[in-house]
Coordinates of C-alpha atoms and ligand atoms in Angstrom, one line a residue:
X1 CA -11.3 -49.4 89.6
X2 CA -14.3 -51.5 90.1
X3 CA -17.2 -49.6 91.6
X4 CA -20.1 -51.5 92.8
X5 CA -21.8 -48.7 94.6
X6 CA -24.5 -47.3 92.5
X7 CA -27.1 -46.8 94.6
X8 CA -24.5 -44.7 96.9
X9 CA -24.0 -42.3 93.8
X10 CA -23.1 -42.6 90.1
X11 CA -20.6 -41.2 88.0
X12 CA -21.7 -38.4 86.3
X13 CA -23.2 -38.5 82.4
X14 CA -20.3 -37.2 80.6
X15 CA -23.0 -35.1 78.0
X16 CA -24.8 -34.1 80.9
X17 CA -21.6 -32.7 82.6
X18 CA -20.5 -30.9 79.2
X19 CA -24.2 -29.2 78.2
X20 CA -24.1 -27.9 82.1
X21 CA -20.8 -26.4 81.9
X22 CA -21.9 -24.5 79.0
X23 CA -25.1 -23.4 80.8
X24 CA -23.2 -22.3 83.8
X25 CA -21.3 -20.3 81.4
X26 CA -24.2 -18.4 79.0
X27 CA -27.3 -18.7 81.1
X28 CA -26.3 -17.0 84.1
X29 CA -29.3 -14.5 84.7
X30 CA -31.7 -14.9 87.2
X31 CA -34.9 -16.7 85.9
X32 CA -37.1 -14.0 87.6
X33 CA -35.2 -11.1 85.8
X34 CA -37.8 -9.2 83.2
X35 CA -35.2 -8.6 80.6
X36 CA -34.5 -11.0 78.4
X37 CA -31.4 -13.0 79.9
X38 CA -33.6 -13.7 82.6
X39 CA -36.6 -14.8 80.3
X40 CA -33.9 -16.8 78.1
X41 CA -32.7 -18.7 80.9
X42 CA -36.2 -19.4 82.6
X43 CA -37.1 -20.7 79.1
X44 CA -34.6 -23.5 79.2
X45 CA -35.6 -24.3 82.8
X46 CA -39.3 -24.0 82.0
X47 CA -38.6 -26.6 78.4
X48 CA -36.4 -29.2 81.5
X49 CA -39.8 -29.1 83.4
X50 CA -42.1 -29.4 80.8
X51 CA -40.2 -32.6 79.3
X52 CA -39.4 -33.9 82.9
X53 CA -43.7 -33.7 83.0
X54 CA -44.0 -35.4 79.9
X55 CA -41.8 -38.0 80.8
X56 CA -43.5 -38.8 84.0
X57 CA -46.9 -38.5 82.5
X58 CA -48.0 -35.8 84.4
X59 CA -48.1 -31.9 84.0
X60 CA -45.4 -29.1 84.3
X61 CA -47.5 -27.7 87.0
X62 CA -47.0 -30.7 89.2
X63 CA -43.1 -30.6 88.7
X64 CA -41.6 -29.0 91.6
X65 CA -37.5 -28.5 91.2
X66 CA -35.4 -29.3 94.5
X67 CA -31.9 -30.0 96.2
X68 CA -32.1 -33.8 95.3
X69 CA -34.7 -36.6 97.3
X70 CA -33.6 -35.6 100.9
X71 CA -35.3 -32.4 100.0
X72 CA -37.9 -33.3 98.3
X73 CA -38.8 -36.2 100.9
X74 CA -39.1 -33.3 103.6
X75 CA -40.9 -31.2 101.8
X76 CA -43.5 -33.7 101.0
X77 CA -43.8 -35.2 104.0
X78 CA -43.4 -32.1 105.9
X79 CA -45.5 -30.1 103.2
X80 CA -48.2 -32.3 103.8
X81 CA -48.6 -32.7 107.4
X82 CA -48.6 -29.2 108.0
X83 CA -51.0 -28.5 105.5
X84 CA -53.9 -31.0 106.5
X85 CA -53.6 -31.1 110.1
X86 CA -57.0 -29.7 111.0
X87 CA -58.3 -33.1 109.3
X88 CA -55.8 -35.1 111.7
X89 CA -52.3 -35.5 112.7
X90 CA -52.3 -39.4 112.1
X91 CA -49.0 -40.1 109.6
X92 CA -48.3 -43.7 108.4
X93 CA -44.6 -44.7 107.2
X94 CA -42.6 -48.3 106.8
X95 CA -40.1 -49.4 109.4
X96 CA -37.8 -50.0 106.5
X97 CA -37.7 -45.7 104.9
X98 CA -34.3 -43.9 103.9
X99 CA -33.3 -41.6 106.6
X100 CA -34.5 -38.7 105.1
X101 CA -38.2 -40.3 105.2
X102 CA -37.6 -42.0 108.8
X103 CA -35.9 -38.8 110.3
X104 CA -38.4 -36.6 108.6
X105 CA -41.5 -38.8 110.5
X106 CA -39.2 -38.6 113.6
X107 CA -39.5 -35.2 114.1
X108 CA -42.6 -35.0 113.2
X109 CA -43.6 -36.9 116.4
X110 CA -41.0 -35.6 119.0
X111 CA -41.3 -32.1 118.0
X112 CA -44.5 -31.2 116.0
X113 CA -46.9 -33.9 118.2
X114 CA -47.7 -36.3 115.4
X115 CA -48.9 -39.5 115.4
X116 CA -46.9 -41.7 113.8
X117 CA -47.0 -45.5 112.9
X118 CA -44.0 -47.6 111.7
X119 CA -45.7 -50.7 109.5
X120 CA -43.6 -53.9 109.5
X121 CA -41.9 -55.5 107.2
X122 CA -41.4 -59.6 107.2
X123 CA -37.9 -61.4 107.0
X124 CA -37.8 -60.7 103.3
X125 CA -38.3 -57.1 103.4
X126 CA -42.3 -57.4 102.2
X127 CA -44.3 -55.0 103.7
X128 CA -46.7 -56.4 106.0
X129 CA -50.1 -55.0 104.2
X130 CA -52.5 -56.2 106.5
X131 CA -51.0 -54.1 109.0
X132 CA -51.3 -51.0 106.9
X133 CA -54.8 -51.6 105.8
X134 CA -55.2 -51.9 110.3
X135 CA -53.7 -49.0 110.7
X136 CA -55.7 -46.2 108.5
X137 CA -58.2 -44.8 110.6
X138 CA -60.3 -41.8 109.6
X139 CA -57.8 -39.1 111.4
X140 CA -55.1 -40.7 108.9
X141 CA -53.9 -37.8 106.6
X142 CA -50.2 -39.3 104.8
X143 CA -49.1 -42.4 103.8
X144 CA -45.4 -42.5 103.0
X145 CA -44.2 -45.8 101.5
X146 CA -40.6 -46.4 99.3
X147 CA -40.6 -48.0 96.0
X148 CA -37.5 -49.7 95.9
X149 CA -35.3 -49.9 99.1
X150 CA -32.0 -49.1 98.7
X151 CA -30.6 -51.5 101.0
X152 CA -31.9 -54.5 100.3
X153 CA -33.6 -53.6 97.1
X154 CA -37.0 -55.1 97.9
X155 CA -39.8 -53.7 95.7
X156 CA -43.3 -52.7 97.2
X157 CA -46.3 -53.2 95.8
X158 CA -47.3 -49.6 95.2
X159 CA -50.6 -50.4 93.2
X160 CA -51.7 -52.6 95.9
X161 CA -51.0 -49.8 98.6
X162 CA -52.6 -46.9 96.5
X163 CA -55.6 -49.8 97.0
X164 CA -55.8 -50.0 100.7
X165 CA -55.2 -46.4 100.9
X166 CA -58.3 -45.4 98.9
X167 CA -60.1 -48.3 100.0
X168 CA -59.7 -47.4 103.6
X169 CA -59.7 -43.2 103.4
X170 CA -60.2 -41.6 100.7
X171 CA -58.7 -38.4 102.2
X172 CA -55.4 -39.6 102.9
X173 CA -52.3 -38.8 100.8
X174 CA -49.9 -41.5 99.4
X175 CA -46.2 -40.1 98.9
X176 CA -43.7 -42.5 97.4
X177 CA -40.2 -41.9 97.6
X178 CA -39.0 -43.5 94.1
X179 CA -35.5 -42.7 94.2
X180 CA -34.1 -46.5 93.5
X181 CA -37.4 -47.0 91.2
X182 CA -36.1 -43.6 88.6
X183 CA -34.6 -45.7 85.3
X184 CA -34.8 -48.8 86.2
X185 CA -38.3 -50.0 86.6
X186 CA -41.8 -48.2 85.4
X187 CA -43.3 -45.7 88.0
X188 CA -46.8 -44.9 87.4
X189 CA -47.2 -41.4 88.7
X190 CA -51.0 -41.5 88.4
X191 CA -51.3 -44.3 91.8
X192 CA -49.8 -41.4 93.7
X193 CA -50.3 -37.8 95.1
X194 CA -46.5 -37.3 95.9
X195 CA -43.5 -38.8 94.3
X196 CA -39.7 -37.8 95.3
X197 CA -36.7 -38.1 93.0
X198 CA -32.8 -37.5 93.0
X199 CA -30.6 -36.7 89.5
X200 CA -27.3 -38.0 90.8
X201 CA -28.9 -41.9 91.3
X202 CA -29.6 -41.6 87.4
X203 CA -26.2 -40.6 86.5
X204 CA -27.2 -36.3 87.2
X205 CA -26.2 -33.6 89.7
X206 CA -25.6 -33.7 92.8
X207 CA -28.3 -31.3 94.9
X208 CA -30.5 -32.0 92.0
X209 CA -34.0 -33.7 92.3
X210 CA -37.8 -33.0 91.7
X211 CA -40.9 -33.4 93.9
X212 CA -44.1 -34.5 91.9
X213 CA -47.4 -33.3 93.5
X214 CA -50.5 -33.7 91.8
X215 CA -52.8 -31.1 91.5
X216 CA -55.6 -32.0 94.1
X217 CA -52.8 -32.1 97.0
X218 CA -51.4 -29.0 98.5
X219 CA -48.6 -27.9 100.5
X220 CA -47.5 -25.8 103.1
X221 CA -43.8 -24.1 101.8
X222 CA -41.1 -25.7 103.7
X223 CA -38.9 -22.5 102.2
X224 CA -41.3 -19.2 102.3
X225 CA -39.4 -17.1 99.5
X226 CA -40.4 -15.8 96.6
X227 CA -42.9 -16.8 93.4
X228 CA -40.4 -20.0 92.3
X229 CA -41.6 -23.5 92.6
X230 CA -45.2 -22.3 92.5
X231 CA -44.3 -20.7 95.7
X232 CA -43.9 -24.0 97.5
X233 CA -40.0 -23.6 97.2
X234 CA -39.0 -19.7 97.2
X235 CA -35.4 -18.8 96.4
X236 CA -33.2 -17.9 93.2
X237 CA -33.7 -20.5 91.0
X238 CA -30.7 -22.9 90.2
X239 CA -31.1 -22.9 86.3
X240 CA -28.3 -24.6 85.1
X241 CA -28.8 -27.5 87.5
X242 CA -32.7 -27.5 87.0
X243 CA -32.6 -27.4 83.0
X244 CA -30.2 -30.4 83.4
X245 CA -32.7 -32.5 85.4
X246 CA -35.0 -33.2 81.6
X247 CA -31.6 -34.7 80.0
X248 CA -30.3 -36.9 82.8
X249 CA -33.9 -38.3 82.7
X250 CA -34.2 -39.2 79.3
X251 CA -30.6 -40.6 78.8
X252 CA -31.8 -42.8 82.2
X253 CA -35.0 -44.0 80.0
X254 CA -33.2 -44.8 76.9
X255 CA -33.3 -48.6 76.8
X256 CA -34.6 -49.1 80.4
X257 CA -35.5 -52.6 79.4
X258 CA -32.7 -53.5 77.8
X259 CA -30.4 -52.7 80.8
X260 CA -32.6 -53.9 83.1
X261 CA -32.5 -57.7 81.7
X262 CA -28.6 -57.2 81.4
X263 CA -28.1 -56.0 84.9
X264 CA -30.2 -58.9 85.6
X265 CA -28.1 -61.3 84.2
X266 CA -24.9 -59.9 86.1
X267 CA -27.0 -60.1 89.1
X268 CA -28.3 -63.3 88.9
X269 CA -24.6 -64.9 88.1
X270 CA -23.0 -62.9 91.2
X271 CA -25.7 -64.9 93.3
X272 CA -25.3 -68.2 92.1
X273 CA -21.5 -67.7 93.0
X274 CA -22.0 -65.9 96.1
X275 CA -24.1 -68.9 97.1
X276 CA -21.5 -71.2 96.4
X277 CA -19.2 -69.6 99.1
X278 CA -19.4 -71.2 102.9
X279 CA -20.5 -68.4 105.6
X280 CA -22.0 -66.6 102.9
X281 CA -26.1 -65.8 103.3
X282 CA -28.4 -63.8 100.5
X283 CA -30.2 -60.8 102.3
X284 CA -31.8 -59.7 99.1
X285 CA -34.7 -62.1 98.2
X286 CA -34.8 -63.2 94.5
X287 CA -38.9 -62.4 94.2
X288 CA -40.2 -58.4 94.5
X289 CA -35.7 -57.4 94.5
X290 CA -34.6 -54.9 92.2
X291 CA -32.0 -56.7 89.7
X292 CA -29.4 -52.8 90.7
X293 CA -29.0 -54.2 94.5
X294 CA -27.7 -57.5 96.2
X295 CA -27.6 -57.4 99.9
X296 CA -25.4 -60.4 101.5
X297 CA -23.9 -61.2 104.7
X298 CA -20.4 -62.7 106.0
X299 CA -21.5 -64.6 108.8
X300 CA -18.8 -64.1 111.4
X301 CA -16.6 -61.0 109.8
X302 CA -16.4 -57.6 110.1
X303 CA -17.9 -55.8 107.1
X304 CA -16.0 -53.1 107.0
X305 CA -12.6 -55.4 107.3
X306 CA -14.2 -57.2 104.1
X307 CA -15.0 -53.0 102.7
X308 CA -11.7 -51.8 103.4
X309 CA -10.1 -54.9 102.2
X310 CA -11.9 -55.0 98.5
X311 CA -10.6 -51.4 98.5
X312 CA -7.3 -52.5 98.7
X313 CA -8.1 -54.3 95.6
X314 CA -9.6 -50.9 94.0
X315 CA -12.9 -52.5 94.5
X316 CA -16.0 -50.2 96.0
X317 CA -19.1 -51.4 98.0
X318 CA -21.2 -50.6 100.9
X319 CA -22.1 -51.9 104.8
X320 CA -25.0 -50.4 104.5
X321 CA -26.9 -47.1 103.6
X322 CA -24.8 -44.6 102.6
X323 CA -26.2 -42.1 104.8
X324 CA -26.0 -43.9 108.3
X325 CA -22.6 -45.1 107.3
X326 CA -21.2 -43.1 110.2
X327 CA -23.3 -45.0 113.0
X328 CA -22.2 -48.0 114.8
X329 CA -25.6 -50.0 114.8
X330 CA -26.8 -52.2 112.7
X331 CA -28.7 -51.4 109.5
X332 CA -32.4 -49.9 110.6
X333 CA -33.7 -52.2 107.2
X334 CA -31.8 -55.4 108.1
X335 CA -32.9 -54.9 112.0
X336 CA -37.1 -54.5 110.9
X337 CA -36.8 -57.5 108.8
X338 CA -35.6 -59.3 111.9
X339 CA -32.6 -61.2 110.6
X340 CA -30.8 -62.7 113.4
X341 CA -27.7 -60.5 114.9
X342 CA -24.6 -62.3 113.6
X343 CA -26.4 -61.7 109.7
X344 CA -27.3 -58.3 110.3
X345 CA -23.9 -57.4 111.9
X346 CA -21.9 -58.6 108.6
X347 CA -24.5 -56.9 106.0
X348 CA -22.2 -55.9 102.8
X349 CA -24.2 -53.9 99.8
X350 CA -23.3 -54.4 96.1
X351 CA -25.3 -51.9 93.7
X352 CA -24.9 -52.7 90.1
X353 CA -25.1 -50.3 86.7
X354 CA -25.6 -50.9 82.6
X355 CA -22.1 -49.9 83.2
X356 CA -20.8 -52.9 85.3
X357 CA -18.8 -55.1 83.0
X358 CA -18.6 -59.3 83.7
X359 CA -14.8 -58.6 84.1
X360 CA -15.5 -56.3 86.8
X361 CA -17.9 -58.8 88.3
X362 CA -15.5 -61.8 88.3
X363 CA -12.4 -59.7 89.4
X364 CA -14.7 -58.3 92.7
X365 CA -15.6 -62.2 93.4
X366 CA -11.8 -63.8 92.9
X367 CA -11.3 -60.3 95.7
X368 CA -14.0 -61.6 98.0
X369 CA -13.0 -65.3 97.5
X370 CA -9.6 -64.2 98.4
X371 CA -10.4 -62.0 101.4
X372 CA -12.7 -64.2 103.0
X373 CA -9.8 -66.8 102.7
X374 CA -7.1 -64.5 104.6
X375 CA -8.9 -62.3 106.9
X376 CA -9.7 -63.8 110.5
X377 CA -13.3 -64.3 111.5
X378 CA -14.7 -62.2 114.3
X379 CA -14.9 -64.1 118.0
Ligands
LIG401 C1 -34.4 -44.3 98.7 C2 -33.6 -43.0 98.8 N1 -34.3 -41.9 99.2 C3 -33.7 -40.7 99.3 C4 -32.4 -40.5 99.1 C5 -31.8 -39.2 99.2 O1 -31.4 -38.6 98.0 P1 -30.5 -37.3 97.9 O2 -29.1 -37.8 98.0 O3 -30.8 -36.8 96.5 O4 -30.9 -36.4 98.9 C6 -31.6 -41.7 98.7 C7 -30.2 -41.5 98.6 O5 -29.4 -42.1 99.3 C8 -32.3 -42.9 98.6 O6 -31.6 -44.0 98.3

């Protein structure tokens, strides 16, 4: 099997899978129990947070455990309109979020009257700053902004966003949904007031993730429970999963650089050959692209022919993000960055790992090379 869908999901850490089987089995007790199984088990939670903090650079108090990003994403977003709304209902987001940021600012209009404002991106994927530094008035309480997108991989310039933010209201609230940035390249938690991230992107559990909120920012509960979470997400805590988070983290951080430059190199040599083939076009740009995702288009075939066909071959990619890969349309990223139809329409997504071999690399192009040969173009 060749799997070239790590931005999708990754396999899980086989030490990470082994210490959680073994917590699932002695560590049962609910961390909010006054006896001492409880206390035990809240201990090994409480050690994941405080090393998750460390980590990150920031304190335990400002880790918040969650189901994974989607969660976290709402509850930050969410969290944050709800709280401040007295000092103005104006939210600012990209046109180019994942769906759990985009949906979230969706409903926040339709059903909760917000104001909401969609900043443009350019045909590369950049961020169109000018418009963002425009659009911050003094009734502006959240700005919302990916790190890395996960379809085309483009990176934004958080620093020079945290800028304009403070520059232009020194009120308003930057989240950043790092999910793509997480082991791959720095984040610098101090530039912002909310951060989401997800444990199975980083080789974790799935319906794991954590919300980082600094201390000056507060939240209205999206779950109203009980004392967990700080109270700002009540329910029995899920210990095992939770005490796992601290592990999958530093095994992600070990050698960051080191698998960064090789991914790199696998990435670069896929694009030189990629570029070589007729009908072929680069979606990803070179500049501001994380090295982990190469966008392309098929001019004039079907993508999920060229999917279903790589399958054939035991090779795994994407159309497009995961989560919309139900819907008909084309890709909400590649549509904002205004690509023209026929290169939007034939959008395939390769997502690499330290794991990806060169063999695997070369045995997915002679697949494509193949494919694109056989299968009949679209009319
Ligand atoms: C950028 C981004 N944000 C959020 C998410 C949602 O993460 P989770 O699956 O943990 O809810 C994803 C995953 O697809 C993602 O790529």
């Amino acid at each position: 099997m060749i799997y070239l869908d790590y931005v999708s999901t990754t396999p899980l850490n086989k030490e990470v899978k082994n210490m959680y089987q073994s917590l699932l089995n002695d560590y049962f007790a609910n961390a909010d129990s006054l006896y001492s199984l409880g206390l035990q088990t809240s201990s090994l939670m409480e050690k994941s947070r405080s090393l998750t903090a460390q980590m990150l650079g920031v304190k335990p108090t400002e880790i918040i455990f969650t189901s994974g990003a989607s969660e976290s994403n709402n509850a930050a977003i969410k969290g944050c309109a709800f709280q401040y709304q007295n000092r103005g209902k104006h939210l600012i987001t990209s046109a180019i979020e994942h769906s759990s940021v985009h949906n979230t600012f969706i409903q926040l209009r339709d059903v909760f009257g917000f104001d909401v404002d969609f900043i443009s991106v350019n045909e590369q994927g950049m961020l169109d700053l000018q418009e963002l530094e425009d659009k911050i008035r003094e009734d502006t309480i959240l700005v919302s902004i990916m790190y890395v997108n996960n379809e085309i991989g483009i990176i934004n310039p958080i620093h020079k966003i945290r800028e304009i933010v403070s520059q232009k209201n020194k009120k308003t609230k930057l989240h950043v949904d790092m999910v793509q940035a997480l082991g791959k390249i720095p984040v610098d938690l101090s530039l912002v007031d909310l951060a989401s991230f997800s444990a199975h992107k980083i080789y974790g559990l799935k319906g794991s993730g954590v919300l980082y909120k600094n201390e000056s920012t507060s939240l209205v509960p999206l779950i109203s429970a009980g004392q967990q979470e700080y109270g700002i997400r009540g329910g029995t805590s899920n210990t095992a999963t939770h005490t796992m988070f601290a592990k999958t983290l530093r095994l992600a951080l070990e050698n960051q650089n080191q698998k960064y430059q090789y991914v790199q190199s696998l990435n670069h040599y896929v694009r030189k050959v990629l570029m070589t083939l007729d009908d072929v076009v680069m979606n990803t740009p070179e500049m501001n692209s994380s090295p982990y995702i190469l966008n392309f288009s098929c001019i004039g075939y079907k993508p999920e022919v060229i999917l279903h066909a790589l399958e054939a071959q035991e090779c795994y990619v994407s159309t497009k993000s995961t989560c919309s890969s139900h819907k008909n349309d084309v890709s909400r990223t590649l549509a904002a960055m205004h690509l023209p139809d026929a290169v939007a329409r034939s959008a395939i997504r390769m997502s690499f790992s330290d794991l990806t071999t060169q063999n695997e690399v070369e045995e997915f192009l002679f697949h494509l090379k193949t494919i694109l040969k056989t299968i009949k173009k679209q009319r």
